């Protein structure tokens, strides 16, 4: 489940999810920026550090293209490891990236060059549990099924732990075709933002092992914040809004004020 800062990470954990997607789109947007590598990779790293500090869930980071070539990927993986991040997903496009739902034929990376990024990432991982997911953008960029399967196999052979196959169609047809040909060679990850109408059981039965709900917490908060701002502006009052928003006490609970109070009893001199 998507999160984009420490607070949303906590909310995802409380909902019962077992893993977090640190979305490039929503981290950028929450900073007021476009999903075009406008935030530097170290600024993203700072956000990830807050997320990792606020939850015990494993975090899969949207590493975009890896921010450059093999050398940028290995430094990224090293720094993610130091922050206790569980894995990274890199996509076979070029820096600076463009969101998959923008434009038509985005240029893809050369296959061999991208395999070098995968190998460099795996060679730099902090431990054997670190996961590198290789994201195939061939279907998104209109290069067709054969190219998508060819790239996925090359990335698997280069050491990717899982393949993220992405599609922008409103039906899951090409994802299901891909999964059929893939024959569970390694775990397949999907992002059904556009083909959300397909029942999850159908996707799981087709052999897809991980589903990323990629941006819905940020989108939910946009709707809620827009409505709250509008109502307060129109009424110039809080009476209409108080019962509709999380309480201040809830904020204190979410960020762990009870732990601080207990620590104060332990560490501050008694008065
Ligand atoms: C993201 O959440 O940033 C993703 C998924 O990469 S998508 O926006 O579908 O490309
Ligand atoms: Mg992204």
mmCIF file of C-alpha atoms and ligand atoms in Angstrom:
data_model
loop_
_atom_site.group_PDB
_atom_site.id
_atom_site.type_symbol
_atom_site.label_atom_id
_atom_site.label_comp_id
_atom_site.label_asym_id
_atom_site.label_seq_id
_atom_site.Cartn_x
_atom_site.Cartn_y
_atom_site.Cartn_z
ATOM 1 C CA UNK A 1 0.000 0.000 0.000
ATOM 2 C CA UNK A 2 1.206 3.440 -0.956
ATOM 3 C CA UNK A 3 2.602 5.865 1.593
ATOM 4 C CA UNK A 4 4.466 9.101 1.071
ATOM 5 C CA UNK A 5 5.655 10.194 4.510
ATOM 6 C CA UNK A 6 5.994 8.954 8.082
ATOM 7 C CA UNK A 7 2.354 9.563 8.997
ATOM 8 C CA UNK A 8 0.845 7.808 5.985
ATOM 9 C CA UNK A 9 3.248 4.900 6.583
ATOM 10 C CA UNK A 10 1.828 4.516 10.105
ATOM 11 C CA UNK A 11 -1.728 4.644 8.808
ATOM 12 C CA UNK A 12 -0.973 1.889 6.282
ATOM 13 C CA UNK A 13 0.522 -0.259 9.048
ATOM 14 C CA UNK A 14 -2.531 0.242 11.266
ATOM 15 C CA UNK A 15 -4.809 -0.821 8.405
ATOM 16 C CA UNK A 16 -3.105 -4.225 8.458
ATOM 17 C CA UNK A 17 -0.964 -4.169 5.306
ATOM 18 C CA UNK A 18 2.252 -6.162 5.360
ATOM 19 C CA UNK A 19 4.303 -3.912 3.117
ATOM 20 C CA UNK A 20 4.678 -0.310 1.986
ATOM 21 C CA UNK A 21 5.115 1.176 -1.467
ATOM 22 C CA UNK A 22 7.098 4.405 -1.259
ATOM 23 C CA UNK A 23 5.664 5.883 -4.428
ATOM 24 C CA UNK A 24 7.728 8.247 -6.539
ATOM 25 C CA UNK A 25 4.578 9.930 -7.796
ATOM 26 C CA UNK A 26 3.075 10.570 -4.381
ATOM 27 C CA UNK A 27 6.296 11.484 -2.570
ATOM 28 C CA UNK A 28 6.954 14.033 -5.344
ATOM 29 C CA UNK A 29 3.388 15.333 -5.314
ATOM 30 C CA UNK A 30 3.344 15.629 -1.526
ATOM 31 C CA UNK A 31 6.379 17.895 -1.898
ATOM 32 C CA UNK A 32 4.476 19.891 -4.513
ATOM 33 C CA UNK A 33 6.637 18.521 -7.312
ATOM 34 C CA UNK A 34 6.180 16.624 -10.569
ATOM 35 C CA UNK A 35 7.018 12.946 -10.970
ATOM 36 C CA UNK A 36 9.992 13.906 -13.156
ATOM 37 C CA UNK A 37 12.888 13.571 -10.730
ATOM 38 C CA UNK A 38 12.412 17.165 -9.634
ATOM 39 C CA UNK A 39 13.052 16.068 -6.051
ATOM 40 C CA UNK A 40 16.696 15.010 -5.811
ATOM 41 C CA UNK A 41 17.371 11.418 -4.816
ATOM 42 C CA UNK A 42 18.761 12.510 -1.462
ATOM 43 C CA UNK A 43 15.595 14.516 -0.774
ATOM 44 C CA UNK A 44 13.621 11.330 -1.458
ATOM 45 C CA UNK A 45 16.033 9.482 0.836
ATOM 46 C CA UNK A 46 15.197 11.931 3.630
ATOM 47 C CA UNK A 47 11.479 11.174 3.231
ATOM 48 C CA UNK A 48 12.233 7.441 3.251
ATOM 49 C CA UNK A 49 14.160 7.817 6.482
ATOM 50 C CA UNK A 50 11.080 9.317 8.169
ATOM 51 C CA UNK A 51 8.968 6.486 6.778
ATOM 52 C CA UNK A 52 11.382 3.789 7.939
ATOM 53 C CA UNK A 53 11.552 5.378 11.405
ATOM 54 C CA UNK A 54 7.787 5.449 11.769
ATOM 55 C CA UNK A 55 6.895 1.864 10.849
ATOM 56 C CA UNK A 56 8.188 -1.674 11.126
ATOM 57 C CA UNK A 57 6.739 -2.668 7.770
ATOM 58 C CA UNK A 58 9.121 -3.513 4.931
ATOM 59 C CA UNK A 59 9.330 -0.655 2.454
ATOM 60 C CA UNK A 60 9.656 -1.180 -1.291
ATOM 61 C CA UNK A 61 10.974 2.066 -2.703
ATOM 62 C CA UNK A 62 10.028 3.342 -6.112
ATOM 63 C CA UNK A 63 13.581 4.070 -7.268
ATOM 64 C CA UNK A 64 12.433 5.433 -10.657
ATOM 65 C CA UNK A 65 15.264 4.768 -13.141
ATOM 66 C CA UNK A 66 17.828 4.455 -10.374
ATOM 67 C CA UNK A 67 18.674 8.146 -10.878
ATOM 68 C CA UNK A 68 21.261 7.513 -13.581
ATOM 69 C CA UNK A 69 23.439 4.604 -14.619
ATOM 70 C CA UNK A 70 24.782 1.548 -12.765
ATOM 71 C CA UNK A 71 26.904 3.732 -10.530
ATOM 72 C CA UNK A 72 23.949 5.779 -9.309
ATOM 73 C CA UNK A 73 21.994 2.555 -8.669
ATOM 74 C CA UNK A 74 24.695 1.012 -6.531
ATOM 75 C CA UNK A 75 25.039 4.140 -4.425
ATOM 76 C CA UNK A 76 21.247 4.314 -4.085
ATOM 77 C CA UNK A 77 21.062 0.688 -2.916
ATOM 78 C CA UNK A 78 23.882 1.212 -0.442
ATOM 79 C CA UNK A 79 22.142 4.249 1.060
ATOM 80 C CA UNK A 80 18.758 2.488 1.163
ATOM 81 C CA UNK A 81 20.384 -0.398 3.003
ATOM 82 C CA UNK A 82 21.792 1.994 5.603
ATOM 83 C CA UNK A 83 18.254 3.249 6.231
ATOM 84 C CA UNK A 84 16.727 -0.187 6.677
ATOM 85 C CA UNK A 85 14.768 -0.146 3.416
ATOM 86 C CA UNK A 86 13.654 -3.616 2.282
ATOM 87 C CA UNK A 87 13.902 -3.220 -1.459
ATOM 88 C CA UNK A 88 13.895 -1.006 -4.506
ATOM 89 C CA UNK A 89 12.115 -1.062 -7.823
ATOM 90 C CA UNK A 90 13.898 0.416 -10.836
ATOM 91 C CA UNK A 91 12.322 0.944 -14.246
ATOM 92 C CA UNK A 92 13.889 0.542 -17.689
ATOM 93 C CA UNK A 93 13.648 4.169 -18.737
ATOM 94 C CA UNK A 94 16.027 7.132 -18.798
ATOM 95 C CA UNK A 95 16.794 9.858 -16.275
ATOM 96 C CA UNK A 96 14.917 12.135 -15.796
ATOM 97 C CA UNK A 97 11.899 9.832 -15.819
ATOM 98 C CA UNK A 98 8.349 10.675 -16.818
ATOM 99 C CA UNK A 99 5.313 9.132 -15.133
ATOM 100 C CA UNK A 100 4.021 6.109 -17.064
ATOM 101 C CA UNK A 101 0.591 7.648 -17.559
ATOM 102 C CA UNK A 102 1.973 10.695 -19.386
ATOM 103 C CA UNK A 103 2.683 10.732 -23.122
ATOM 104 C CA UNK A 104 2.850 7.871 -25.576
ATOM 105 C CA UNK A 105 6.208 6.387 -26.580
ATOM 106 C CA UNK A 106 8.594 7.149 -23.771
ATOM 107 C CA UNK A 107 12.158 6.095 -24.674
ATOM 108 C CA UNK A 108 13.288 2.861 -23.043
ATOM 109 C CA UNK A 109 16.751 2.080 -21.717
ATOM 110 C CA UNK A 110 19.021 -0.221 -23.689
ATOM 111 C CA UNK A 111 18.467 -3.765 -22.354
ATOM 112 C CA UNK A 112 22.131 -4.510 -21.656
ATOM 113 C CA UNK A 113 22.677 -1.161 -19.994
ATOM 114 C CA UNK A 114 19.649 -1.733 -17.756
ATOM 115 C CA UNK A 115 20.890 -5.231 -16.887
ATOM 116 C CA UNK A 116 24.079 -3.520 -15.702
ATOM 117 C CA UNK A 117 21.986 -1.364 -13.388
ATOM 118 C CA UNK A 118 20.306 -4.494 -11.992
ATOM 119 C CA UNK A 119 23.612 -6.319 -11.453
ATOM 120 C CA UNK A 120 25.198 -3.288 -9.809
ATOM 121 C CA UNK A 121 22.188 -2.940 -7.504
ATOM 122 C CA UNK A 122 22.261 -6.593 -6.479
ATOM 123 C CA UNK A 123 26.036 -6.494 -5.941
ATOM 124 C CA UNK A 124 25.575 -3.550 -3.565
ATOM 125 C CA UNK A 125 22.702 -4.900 -1.486
ATOM 126 C CA UNK A 126 23.136 -4.786 2.288
ATOM 127 C CA UNK A 127 22.062 -8.417 2.829
ATOM 128 C CA UNK A 128 20.437 -11.352 1.044
ATOM 129 C CA UNK A 129 16.941 -10.205 2.060
ATOM 130 C CA UNK A 130 17.174 -6.990 0.060
ATOM 131 C CA UNK A 131 14.882 -7.129 -2.961
ATOM 132 C CA UNK A 132 15.471 -5.566 -6.352
ATOM 133 C CA UNK A 133 12.389 -5.403 -8.553
ATOM 134 C CA UNK A 134 12.939 -4.675 -12.251
ATOM 135 C CA UNK A 135 10.097 -2.769 -13.859
ATOM 136 C CA UNK A 136 9.321 -3.396 -17.510
ATOM 137 C CA UNK A 137 7.885 -0.371 -19.328
ATOM 138 C CA UNK A 138 7.652 -1.965 -22.790
ATOM 139 C CA UNK A 139 3.844 -2.277 -22.719
ATOM 140 C CA UNK A 140 3.490 1.291 -21.412
ATOM 141 C CA UNK A 141 5.706 2.572 -24.235
ATOM 142 C CA UNK A 142 3.880 0.646 -26.951
ATOM 143 C CA UNK A 143 6.685 -1.803 -27.737
ATOM 144 C CA UNK A 144 4.461 -4.860 -27.500
ATOM 145 C CA UNK A 145 4.290 -8.197 -25.705
ATOM 146 C CA UNK A 146 7.359 -9.857 -27.264
ATOM 147 C CA UNK A 147 9.586 -6.960 -26.260
ATOM 148 C CA UNK A 148 8.097 -6.972 -22.742
ATOM 149 C CA UNK A 149 8.744 -10.716 -22.330
ATOM 150 C CA UNK A 150 12.249 -10.425 -23.790
ATOM 151 C CA UNK A 151 13.130 -7.617 -21.407
ATOM 152 C CA UNK A 152 11.622 -9.345 -18.374
ATOM 153 C CA UNK A 153 13.645 -12.495 -19.055
ATOM 154 C CA UNK A 154 16.853 -10.485 -19.509
ATOM 155 C CA UNK A 155 16.248 -8.670 -16.223
ATOM 156 C CA UNK A 156 15.482 -11.927 -14.390
ATOM 157 C CA UNK A 157 18.682 -13.449 -15.741
ATOM 158 C CA UNK A 158 20.614 -10.341 -14.647
ATOM 159 C CA UNK A 159 19.525 -11.003 -11.050
ATOM 160 C CA UNK A 160 16.225 -9.189 -10.512
ATOM 161 C CA UNK A 161 14.254 -10.813 -7.674
ATOM 162 C CA UNK A 162 10.904 -9.900 -9.214
ATOM 163 C CA UNK A 163 9.488 -8.274 -12.322
ATOM 164 C CA UNK A 164 7.021 -5.397 -12.200
ATOM 165 C CA UNK A 165 5.024 -5.461 -15.417
ATOM 166 C CA UNK A 166 3.151 -2.216 -15.926
ATOM 167 C CA UNK A 167 0.164 -1.413 -18.131
ATOM 168 C CA UNK A 168 -1.939 1.683 -18.680
ATOM 169 C CA UNK A 169 -4.911 -0.072 -20.261
ATOM 170 C CA UNK A 170 -8.243 0.060 -18.484
ATOM 171 C CA UNK A 171 -8.526 -3.727 -18.798
ATOM 172 C CA UNK A 172 -6.053 -6.269 -17.420
ATOM 173 C CA UNK A 173 -5.852 -8.053 -20.784
ATOM 174 C CA UNK A 174 -2.184 -7.466 -21.559
ATOM 175 C CA UNK A 175 -1.150 -8.135 -17.955
ATOM 176 C CA UNK A 176 -2.987 -11.477 -17.995
ATOM 177 C CA UNK A 177 -1.408 -12.384 -21.358
ATOM 178 C CA UNK A 178 2.025 -11.473 -20.013
ATOM 179 C CA UNK A 179 1.472 -13.589 -16.872
ATOM 180 C CA UNK A 180 0.390 -16.568 -18.987
ATOM 181 C CA UNK A 181 3.578 -16.473 -21.073
ATOM 182 C CA UNK A 182 5.753 -15.731 -18.056
ATOM 183 C CA UNK A 183 4.789 -19.016 -16.375
ATOM 184 C CA UNK A 184 5.817 -17.930 -12.862
ATOM 185 C CA UNK A 185 9.553 -17.782 -13.710
ATOM 186 C CA UNK A 186 9.950 -15.297 -10.849
ATOM 187 C CA UNK A 187 7.445 -13.224 -8.819
ATOM 188 C CA UNK A 188 5.380 -10.751 -10.824
ATOM 189 C CA UNK A 189 4.349 -7.407 -9.378
ATOM 190 C CA UNK A 190 1.596 -5.213 -10.811
ATOM 191 C CA UNK A 191 0.123 -1.747 -10.333
ATOM 192 C CA UNK A 192 -3.564 -1.941 -11.307
ATOM 193 C CA UNK A 193 -4.248 1.803 -11.089
ATOM 194 C CA UNK A 194 -5.902 1.857 -14.519
ATOM 195 C CA UNK A 195 -7.407 -1.653 -14.597
ATOM 196 C CA UNK A 196 -8.827 -1.470 -11.088
ATOM 197 C CA UNK A 197 -12.079 -3.084 -12.248
ATOM 198 C CA UNK A 198 -10.459 -6.507 -12.532
ATOM 199 C CA UNK A 199 -11.202 -8.571 -9.403
ATOM 200 C CA UNK A 200 -8.121 -9.213 -7.287
ATOM 201 C CA UNK A 201 -8.816 -12.988 -7.289
ATOM 202 C CA UNK A 202 -8.522 -13.016 -11.080
ATOM 203 C CA UNK A 203 -5.121 -11.316 -10.871
ATOM 204 C CA UNK A 204 -3.852 -13.675 -8.167
ATOM 205 C CA UNK A 205 -5.108 -16.774 -10.004
ATOM 206 C CA UNK A 206 -3.206 -15.612 -13.103
ATOM 207 C CA UNK A 207 0.041 -15.900 -11.127
ATOM 208 C CA UNK A 208 0.574 -12.294 -10.100
ATOM 209 C CA UNK A 209 2.113 -12.347 -6.654
ATOM 210 C CA UNK A 210 2.231 -8.737 -5.468
ATOM 211 C CA UNK A 211 -0.269 -5.969 -6.069
ATOM 212 C CA UNK A 212 0.691 -2.354 -5.432
ATOM 213 C CA UNK A 213 -2.151 0.041 -4.581
ATOM 214 C CA UNK A 214 0.055 2.830 -5.752
ATOM 215 C CA UNK A 215 -1.332 6.268 -4.993
ATOM 216 C CA UNK A 216 -4.634 6.042 -3.165
ATOM 217 C CA UNK A 217 -3.653 7.481 0.203
ATOM 218 C CA UNK A 218 -2.375 10.659 -1.387
ATOM 219 C CA UNK A 219 -5.441 10.880 -3.615
ATOM 220 C CA UNK A 220 -7.732 10.334 -0.635
ATOM 221 C CA UNK A 221 -5.965 13.073 1.302
ATOM 222 C CA UNK A 222 -6.229 15.490 -1.634
ATOM 223 C CA UNK A 223 -9.990 14.970 -1.698
ATOM 224 C CA UNK A 224 -10.286 15.358 2.081
ATOM 225 C CA UNK A 225 -8.012 18.406 2.321
ATOM 226 C CA UNK A 226 -9.703 20.127 -0.608
ATOM 227 C CA UNK A 227 -13.154 19.605 0.906
ATOM 228 C CA UNK A 228 -12.016 20.687 4.385
ATOM 229 C CA UNK A 229 -10.354 23.851 3.108
ATOM 230 C CA UNK A 230 -13.376 24.680 0.985
ATOM 231 C CA UNK A 231 -15.856 24.257 3.861
ATOM 232 C CA UNK A 232 -13.796 26.260 6.348
ATOM 233 C CA UNK A 233 -13.270 29.026 3.822
ATOM 234 C CA UNK A 234 -16.955 29.177 2.907
ATOM 235 C CA UNK A 235 -18.278 29.045 6.473
ATOM 236 C CA UNK A 236 -15.377 30.837 8.201
ATOM 237 C CA UNK A 237 -16.045 28.423 11.038
ATOM 238 C CA UNK A 238 -15.017 25.015 12.329
ATOM 239 C CA UNK A 239 -18.413 23.857 13.561
ATOM 240 C CA UNK A 240 -19.234 22.153 10.282
ATOM 241 C CA UNK A 241 -15.889 20.378 10.129
ATOM 242 C CA UNK A 242 -14.938 19.216 13.625
ATOM 243 C CA UNK A 243 -16.829 15.922 13.486
ATOM 244 C CA UNK A 244 -15.470 15.084 10.042
ATOM 245 C CA UNK A 245 -11.735 15.220 10.691
ATOM 246 C CA UNK A 246 -9.325 13.203 12.830
ATOM 247 C CA UNK A 247 -9.058 14.569 16.352
ATOM 248 C CA UNK A 248 -5.959 16.260 17.700
ATOM 249 C CA UNK A 249 -5.768 13.361 20.184
ATOM 250 C CA UNK A 250 -5.595 10.998 17.239
ATOM 251 C CA UNK A 251 -2.560 12.891 15.937
ATOM 252 C CA UNK A 252 -0.879 12.539 19.351
ATOM 253 C CA UNK A 253 -1.641 8.796 19.357
ATOM 254 C CA UNK A 254 -0.383 8.235 15.814
ATOM 255 C CA UNK A 255 2.954 9.905 16.434
ATOM 256 C CA UNK A 256 3.472 8.126 19.764
ATOM 257 C CA UNK A 257 3.086 10.819 22.405
ATOM 258 C CA UNK A 258 2.369 8.143 25.045
ATOM 259 C CA UNK A 259 5.890 6.759 24.564
ATOM 260 C CA UNK A 260 7.367 10.238 25.083
ATOM 261 C CA UNK A 261 5.398 10.701 28.308
ATOM 262 C CA UNK A 262 6.693 7.382 29.632
ATOM 263 C CA UNK A 263 10.260 8.313 28.628
ATOM 264 C CA UNK A 264 9.957 11.655 30.408
ATOM 265 C CA UNK A 265 9.120 9.799 33.627
ATOM 266 C CA UNK A 266 12.223 7.664 33.153
ATOM 267 C CA UNK A 267 14.715 10.313 32.103
ATOM 268 C CA UNK A 268 13.659 13.733 33.385
ATOM 269 C CA UNK A 269 14.525 14.594 37.007
ATOM 270 C CA UNK A 270 11.504 14.129 39.287
ATOM 271 C CA UNK A 271 9.984 17.383 40.541
HETATM 272 C C1 LIG B 1 4.442 5.435 -8.542
HETATM 273 O O1 LIG B 1 3.615 5.207 -7.656
HETATM 274 O O2 LIG B 1 5.193 6.416 -8.520
HETATM 275 C C2 LIG B 1 4.564 4.515 -9.665
HETATM 276 C C3 LIG B 1 3.397 3.809 -10.142
HETATM 277 O O3 LIG B 1 5.630 4.420 -10.233
HETATM 278 S S1 LIG B 1 2.810 4.691 -11.512
HETATM 279 O O4 LIG B 1 2.410 6.013 -11.090
HETATM 280 O O5 LIG B 1 1.686 3.891 -11.996
HETATM 281 O O6 LIG B 1 3.831 4.760 -12.537
HETATM 282 MG MG1 LIG B 2 6.854 5.981 -9.888
#
